[in-house]
PDB file of C-alpha atoms in Angstrom:
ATOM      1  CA  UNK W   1      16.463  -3.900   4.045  1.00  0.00           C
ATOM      2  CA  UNK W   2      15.190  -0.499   5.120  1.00  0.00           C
ATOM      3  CA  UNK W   3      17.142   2.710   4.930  1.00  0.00           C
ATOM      4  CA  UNK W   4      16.772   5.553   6.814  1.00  0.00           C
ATOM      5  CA  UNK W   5      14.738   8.061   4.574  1.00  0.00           C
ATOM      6  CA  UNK W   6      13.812  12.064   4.726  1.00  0.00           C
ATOM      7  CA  UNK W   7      10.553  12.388   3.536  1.00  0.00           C
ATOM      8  CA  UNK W   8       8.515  16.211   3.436  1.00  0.00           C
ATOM      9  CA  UNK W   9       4.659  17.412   2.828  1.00  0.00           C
ATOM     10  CA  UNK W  10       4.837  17.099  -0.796  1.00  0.00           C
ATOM     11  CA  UNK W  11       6.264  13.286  -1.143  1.00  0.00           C
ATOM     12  CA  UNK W  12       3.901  12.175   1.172  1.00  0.00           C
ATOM     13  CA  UNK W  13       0.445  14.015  -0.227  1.00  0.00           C
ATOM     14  CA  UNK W  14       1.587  12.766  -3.767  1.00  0.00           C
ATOM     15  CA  UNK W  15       1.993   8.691  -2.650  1.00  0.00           C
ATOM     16  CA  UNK W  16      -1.666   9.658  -0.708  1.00  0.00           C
ATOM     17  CA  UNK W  17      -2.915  11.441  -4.362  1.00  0.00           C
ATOM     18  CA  UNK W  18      -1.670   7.880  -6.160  1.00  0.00           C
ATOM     19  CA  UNK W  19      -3.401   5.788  -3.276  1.00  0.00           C
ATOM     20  CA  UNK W  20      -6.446   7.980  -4.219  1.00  0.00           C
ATOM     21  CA  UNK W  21      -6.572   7.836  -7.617  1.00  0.00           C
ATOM     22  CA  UNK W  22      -5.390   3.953  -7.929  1.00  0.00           C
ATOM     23  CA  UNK W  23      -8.970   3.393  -5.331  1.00  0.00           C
ATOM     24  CA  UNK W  24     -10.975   5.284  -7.586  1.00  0.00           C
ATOM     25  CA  UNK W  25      -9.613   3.695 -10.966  1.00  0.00           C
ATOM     26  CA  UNK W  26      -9.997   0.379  -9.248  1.00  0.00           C
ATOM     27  CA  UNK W  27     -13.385   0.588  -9.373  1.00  0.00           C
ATOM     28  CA  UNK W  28     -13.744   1.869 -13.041  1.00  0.00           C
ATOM     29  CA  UNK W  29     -16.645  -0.121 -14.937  1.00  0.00           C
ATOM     30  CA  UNK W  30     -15.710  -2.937 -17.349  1.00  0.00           C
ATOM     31  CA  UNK W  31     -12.006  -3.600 -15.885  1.00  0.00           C
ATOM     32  CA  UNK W  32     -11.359  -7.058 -15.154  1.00  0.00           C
ATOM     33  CA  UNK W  33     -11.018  -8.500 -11.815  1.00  0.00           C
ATOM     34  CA  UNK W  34      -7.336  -8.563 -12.365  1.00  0.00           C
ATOM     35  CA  UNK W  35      -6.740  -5.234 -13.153  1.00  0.00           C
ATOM     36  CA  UNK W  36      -8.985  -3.925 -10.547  1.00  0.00           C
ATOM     37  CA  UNK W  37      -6.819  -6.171  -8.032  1.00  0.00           C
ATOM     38  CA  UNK W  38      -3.498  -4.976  -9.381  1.00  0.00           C
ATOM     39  CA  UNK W  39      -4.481  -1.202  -9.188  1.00  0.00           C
ATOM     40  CA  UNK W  40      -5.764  -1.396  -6.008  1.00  0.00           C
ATOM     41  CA  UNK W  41      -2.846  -2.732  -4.203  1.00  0.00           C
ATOM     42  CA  UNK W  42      -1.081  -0.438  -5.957  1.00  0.00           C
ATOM     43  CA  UNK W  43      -2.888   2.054  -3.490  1.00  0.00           C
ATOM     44  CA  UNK W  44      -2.264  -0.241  -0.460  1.00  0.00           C
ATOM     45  CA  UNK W  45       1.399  -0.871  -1.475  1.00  0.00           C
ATOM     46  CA  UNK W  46       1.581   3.299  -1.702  1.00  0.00           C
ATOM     47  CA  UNK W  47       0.010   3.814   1.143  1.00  0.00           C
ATOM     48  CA  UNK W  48       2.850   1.344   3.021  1.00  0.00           C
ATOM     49  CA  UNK W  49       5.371   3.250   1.559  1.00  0.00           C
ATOM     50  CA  UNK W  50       3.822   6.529   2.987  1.00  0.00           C
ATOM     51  CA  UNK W  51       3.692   5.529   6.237  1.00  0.00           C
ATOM     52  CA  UNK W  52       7.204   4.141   6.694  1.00  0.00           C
ATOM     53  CA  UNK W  53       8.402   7.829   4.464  1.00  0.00           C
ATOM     54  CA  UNK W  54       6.760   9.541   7.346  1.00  0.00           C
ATOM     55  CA  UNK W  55       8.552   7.234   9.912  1.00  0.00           C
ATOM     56  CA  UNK W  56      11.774   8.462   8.204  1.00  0.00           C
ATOM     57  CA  UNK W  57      12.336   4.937   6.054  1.00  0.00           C
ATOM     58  CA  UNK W  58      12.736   3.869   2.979  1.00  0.00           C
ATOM     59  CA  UNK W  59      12.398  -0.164   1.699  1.00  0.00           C
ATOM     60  CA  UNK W  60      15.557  -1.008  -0.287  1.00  0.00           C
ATOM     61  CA  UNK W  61      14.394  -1.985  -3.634  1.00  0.00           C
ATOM     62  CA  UNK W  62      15.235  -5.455  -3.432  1.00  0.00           C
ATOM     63  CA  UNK W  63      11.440  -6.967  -2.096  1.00  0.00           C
ATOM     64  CA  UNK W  64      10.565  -3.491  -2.343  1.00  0.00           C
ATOM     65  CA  UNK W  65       6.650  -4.514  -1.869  1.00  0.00           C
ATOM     66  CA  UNK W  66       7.417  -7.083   0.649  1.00  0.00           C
ATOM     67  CA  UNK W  67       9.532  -4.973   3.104  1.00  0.00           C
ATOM     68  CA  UNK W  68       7.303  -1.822   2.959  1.00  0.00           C
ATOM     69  CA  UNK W  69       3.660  -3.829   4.032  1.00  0.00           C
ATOM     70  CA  UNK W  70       5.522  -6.130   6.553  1.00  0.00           C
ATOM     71  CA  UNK W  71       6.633  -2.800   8.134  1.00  0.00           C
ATOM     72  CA  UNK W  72       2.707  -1.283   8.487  1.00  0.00           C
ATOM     73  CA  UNK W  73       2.931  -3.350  11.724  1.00  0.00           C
ATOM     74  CA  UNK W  74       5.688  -1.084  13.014  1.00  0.00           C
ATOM     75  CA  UNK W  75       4.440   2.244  11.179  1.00  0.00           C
ATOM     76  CA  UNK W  76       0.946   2.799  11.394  1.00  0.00           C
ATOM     77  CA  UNK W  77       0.233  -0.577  14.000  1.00  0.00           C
ATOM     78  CA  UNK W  78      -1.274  -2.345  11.285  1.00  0.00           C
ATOM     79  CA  UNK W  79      -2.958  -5.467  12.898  1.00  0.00           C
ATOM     80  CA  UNK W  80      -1.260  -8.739  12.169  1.00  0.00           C
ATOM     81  CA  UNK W  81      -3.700  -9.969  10.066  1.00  0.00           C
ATOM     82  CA  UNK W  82      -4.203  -6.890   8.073  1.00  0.00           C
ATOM     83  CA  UNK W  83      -0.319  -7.343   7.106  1.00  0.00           C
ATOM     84  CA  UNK W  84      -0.640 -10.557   6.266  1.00  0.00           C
ATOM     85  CA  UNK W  85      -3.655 -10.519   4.457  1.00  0.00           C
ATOM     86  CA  UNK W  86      -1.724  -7.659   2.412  1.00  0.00           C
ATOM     87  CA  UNK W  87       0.775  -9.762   1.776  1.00  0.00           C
ATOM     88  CA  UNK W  88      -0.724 -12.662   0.599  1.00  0.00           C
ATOM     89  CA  UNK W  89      -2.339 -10.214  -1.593  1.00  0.00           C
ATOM     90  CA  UNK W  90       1.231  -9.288  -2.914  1.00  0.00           C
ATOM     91  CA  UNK W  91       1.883 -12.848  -3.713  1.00  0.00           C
ATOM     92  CA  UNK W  92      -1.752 -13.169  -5.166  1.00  0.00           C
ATOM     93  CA  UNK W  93      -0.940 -10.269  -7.467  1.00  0.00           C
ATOM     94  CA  UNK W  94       2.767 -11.463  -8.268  1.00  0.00           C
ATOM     95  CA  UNK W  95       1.019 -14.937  -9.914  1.00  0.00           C
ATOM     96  CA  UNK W  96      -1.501 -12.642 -11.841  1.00  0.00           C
ATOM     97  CA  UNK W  97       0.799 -10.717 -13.244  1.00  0.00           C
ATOM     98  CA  UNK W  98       3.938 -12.746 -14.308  1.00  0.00           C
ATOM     99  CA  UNK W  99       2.416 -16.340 -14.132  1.00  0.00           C
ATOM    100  CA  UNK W 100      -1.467 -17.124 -14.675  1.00  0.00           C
ATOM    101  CA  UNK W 101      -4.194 -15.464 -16.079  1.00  0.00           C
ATOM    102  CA  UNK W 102      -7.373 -16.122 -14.283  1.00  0.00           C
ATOM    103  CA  UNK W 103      -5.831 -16.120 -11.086  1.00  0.00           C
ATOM    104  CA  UNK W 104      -7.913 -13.103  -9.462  1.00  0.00           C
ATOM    105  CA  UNK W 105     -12.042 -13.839  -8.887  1.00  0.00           C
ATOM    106  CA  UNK W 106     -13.936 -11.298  -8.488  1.00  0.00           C
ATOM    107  CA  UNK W 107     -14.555 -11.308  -4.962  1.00  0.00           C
ATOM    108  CA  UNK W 108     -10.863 -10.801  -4.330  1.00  0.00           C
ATOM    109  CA  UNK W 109     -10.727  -7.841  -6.524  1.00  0.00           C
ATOM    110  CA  UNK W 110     -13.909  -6.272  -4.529  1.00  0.00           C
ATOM    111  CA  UNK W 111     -12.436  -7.642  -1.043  1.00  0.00           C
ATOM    112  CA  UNK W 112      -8.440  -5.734  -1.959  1.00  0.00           C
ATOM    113  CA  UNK W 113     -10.177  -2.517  -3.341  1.00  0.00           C
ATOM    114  CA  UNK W 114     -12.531  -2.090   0.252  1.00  0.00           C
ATOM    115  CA  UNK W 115      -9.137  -2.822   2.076  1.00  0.00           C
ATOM    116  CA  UNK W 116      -7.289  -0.213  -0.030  1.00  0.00           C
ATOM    117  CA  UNK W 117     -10.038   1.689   1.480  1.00  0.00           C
ATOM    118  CA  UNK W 118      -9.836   1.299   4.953  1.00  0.00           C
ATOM    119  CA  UNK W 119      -6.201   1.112   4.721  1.00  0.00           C
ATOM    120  CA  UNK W 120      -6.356   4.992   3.024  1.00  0.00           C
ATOM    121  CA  UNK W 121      -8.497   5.949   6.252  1.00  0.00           C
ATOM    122  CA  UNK W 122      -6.634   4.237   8.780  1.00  0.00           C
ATOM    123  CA  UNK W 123      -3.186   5.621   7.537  1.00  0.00           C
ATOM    124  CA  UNK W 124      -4.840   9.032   7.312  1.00  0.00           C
ATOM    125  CA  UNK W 125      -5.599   8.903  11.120  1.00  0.00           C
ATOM    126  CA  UNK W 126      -2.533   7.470  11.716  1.00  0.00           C
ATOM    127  CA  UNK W 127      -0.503  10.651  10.162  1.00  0.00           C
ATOM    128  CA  UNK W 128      -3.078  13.041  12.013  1.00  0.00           C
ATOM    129  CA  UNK W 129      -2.012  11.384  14.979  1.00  0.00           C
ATOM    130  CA  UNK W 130       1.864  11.174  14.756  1.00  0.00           C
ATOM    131  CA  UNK W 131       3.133  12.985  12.174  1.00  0.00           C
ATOM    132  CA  UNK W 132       0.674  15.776  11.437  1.00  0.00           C
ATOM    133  CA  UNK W 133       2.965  18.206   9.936  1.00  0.00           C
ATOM    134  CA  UNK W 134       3.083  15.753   7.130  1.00  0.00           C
ATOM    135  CA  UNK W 135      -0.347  16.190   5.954  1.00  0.00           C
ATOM    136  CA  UNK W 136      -1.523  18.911   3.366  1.00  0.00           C
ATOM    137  CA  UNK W 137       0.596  19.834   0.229  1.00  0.00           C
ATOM    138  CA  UNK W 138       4.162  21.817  -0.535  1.00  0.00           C
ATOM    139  CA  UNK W 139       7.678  20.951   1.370  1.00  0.00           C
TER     140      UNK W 139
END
């Protein structure tokens, strides 16, 4: 369900450059608490895919979402419960969006946009630490 993947400087500042602008849009006033929950996952699920791009993989596209946050444990050592708090975000968001409206509170939108940014910190370190020559702009 992964496959292996050759990532460069440019693919992986542009999925951090979505992860930033999807935290910062997250937060714009008046959204509801579904649409600030669905845009910031967006950032987490980016980040995800960013850290297993700079571990040389790429999630097939079938569970896309599912298979790149389950592998944060093996990328950037995500702690258990950080993964599966992500992913029961993922499910969370999956209802929202194709099967109930009202299914977000606000609280969970606040709670997924401060993990979105943790998870942008944590990720950062993490590529300072093992792949630096990934960070900063151009191939």
């Amino acid at each position: 369900w992964i496959r292996r993947h050759e990532t460069s400087r440019l693919e992986i500042a542009n999925l951090l450059a979505i992860a930033d602008r999807d935290v910062a849009q997250s937060q714009t006033p008046g959204l509801g608490a579904e649409w600030r929950f669905d845009i910031a996952y967006n950032a987490a699920l980016q980040l995800a895919v960013a850290s297993l791009a700079a571990s040389g993989f790429r999630a097939e596209r079938q569970n896309h979402h599912q298979r790149s946050i389950e592998c944060l444990a093996f990328t950037a050592r995500l702690d258990s419960k950080d993964v599966d708090f992500l992913d029961r975000c993922r499910r969370k968001r999956h209802m929202a969006v194709y099967e109930q409206v009202g299914a977000i509170s606000d609280q969970e939108a606040a709670e997924m946009i401060a993990f979105s940014r943790r998870l942008r910190r944590l990720v950062e370190d993490w590529l300072r630490r093992e792949h630096p020559g990934l960070l900063g702009s151009g191939k």
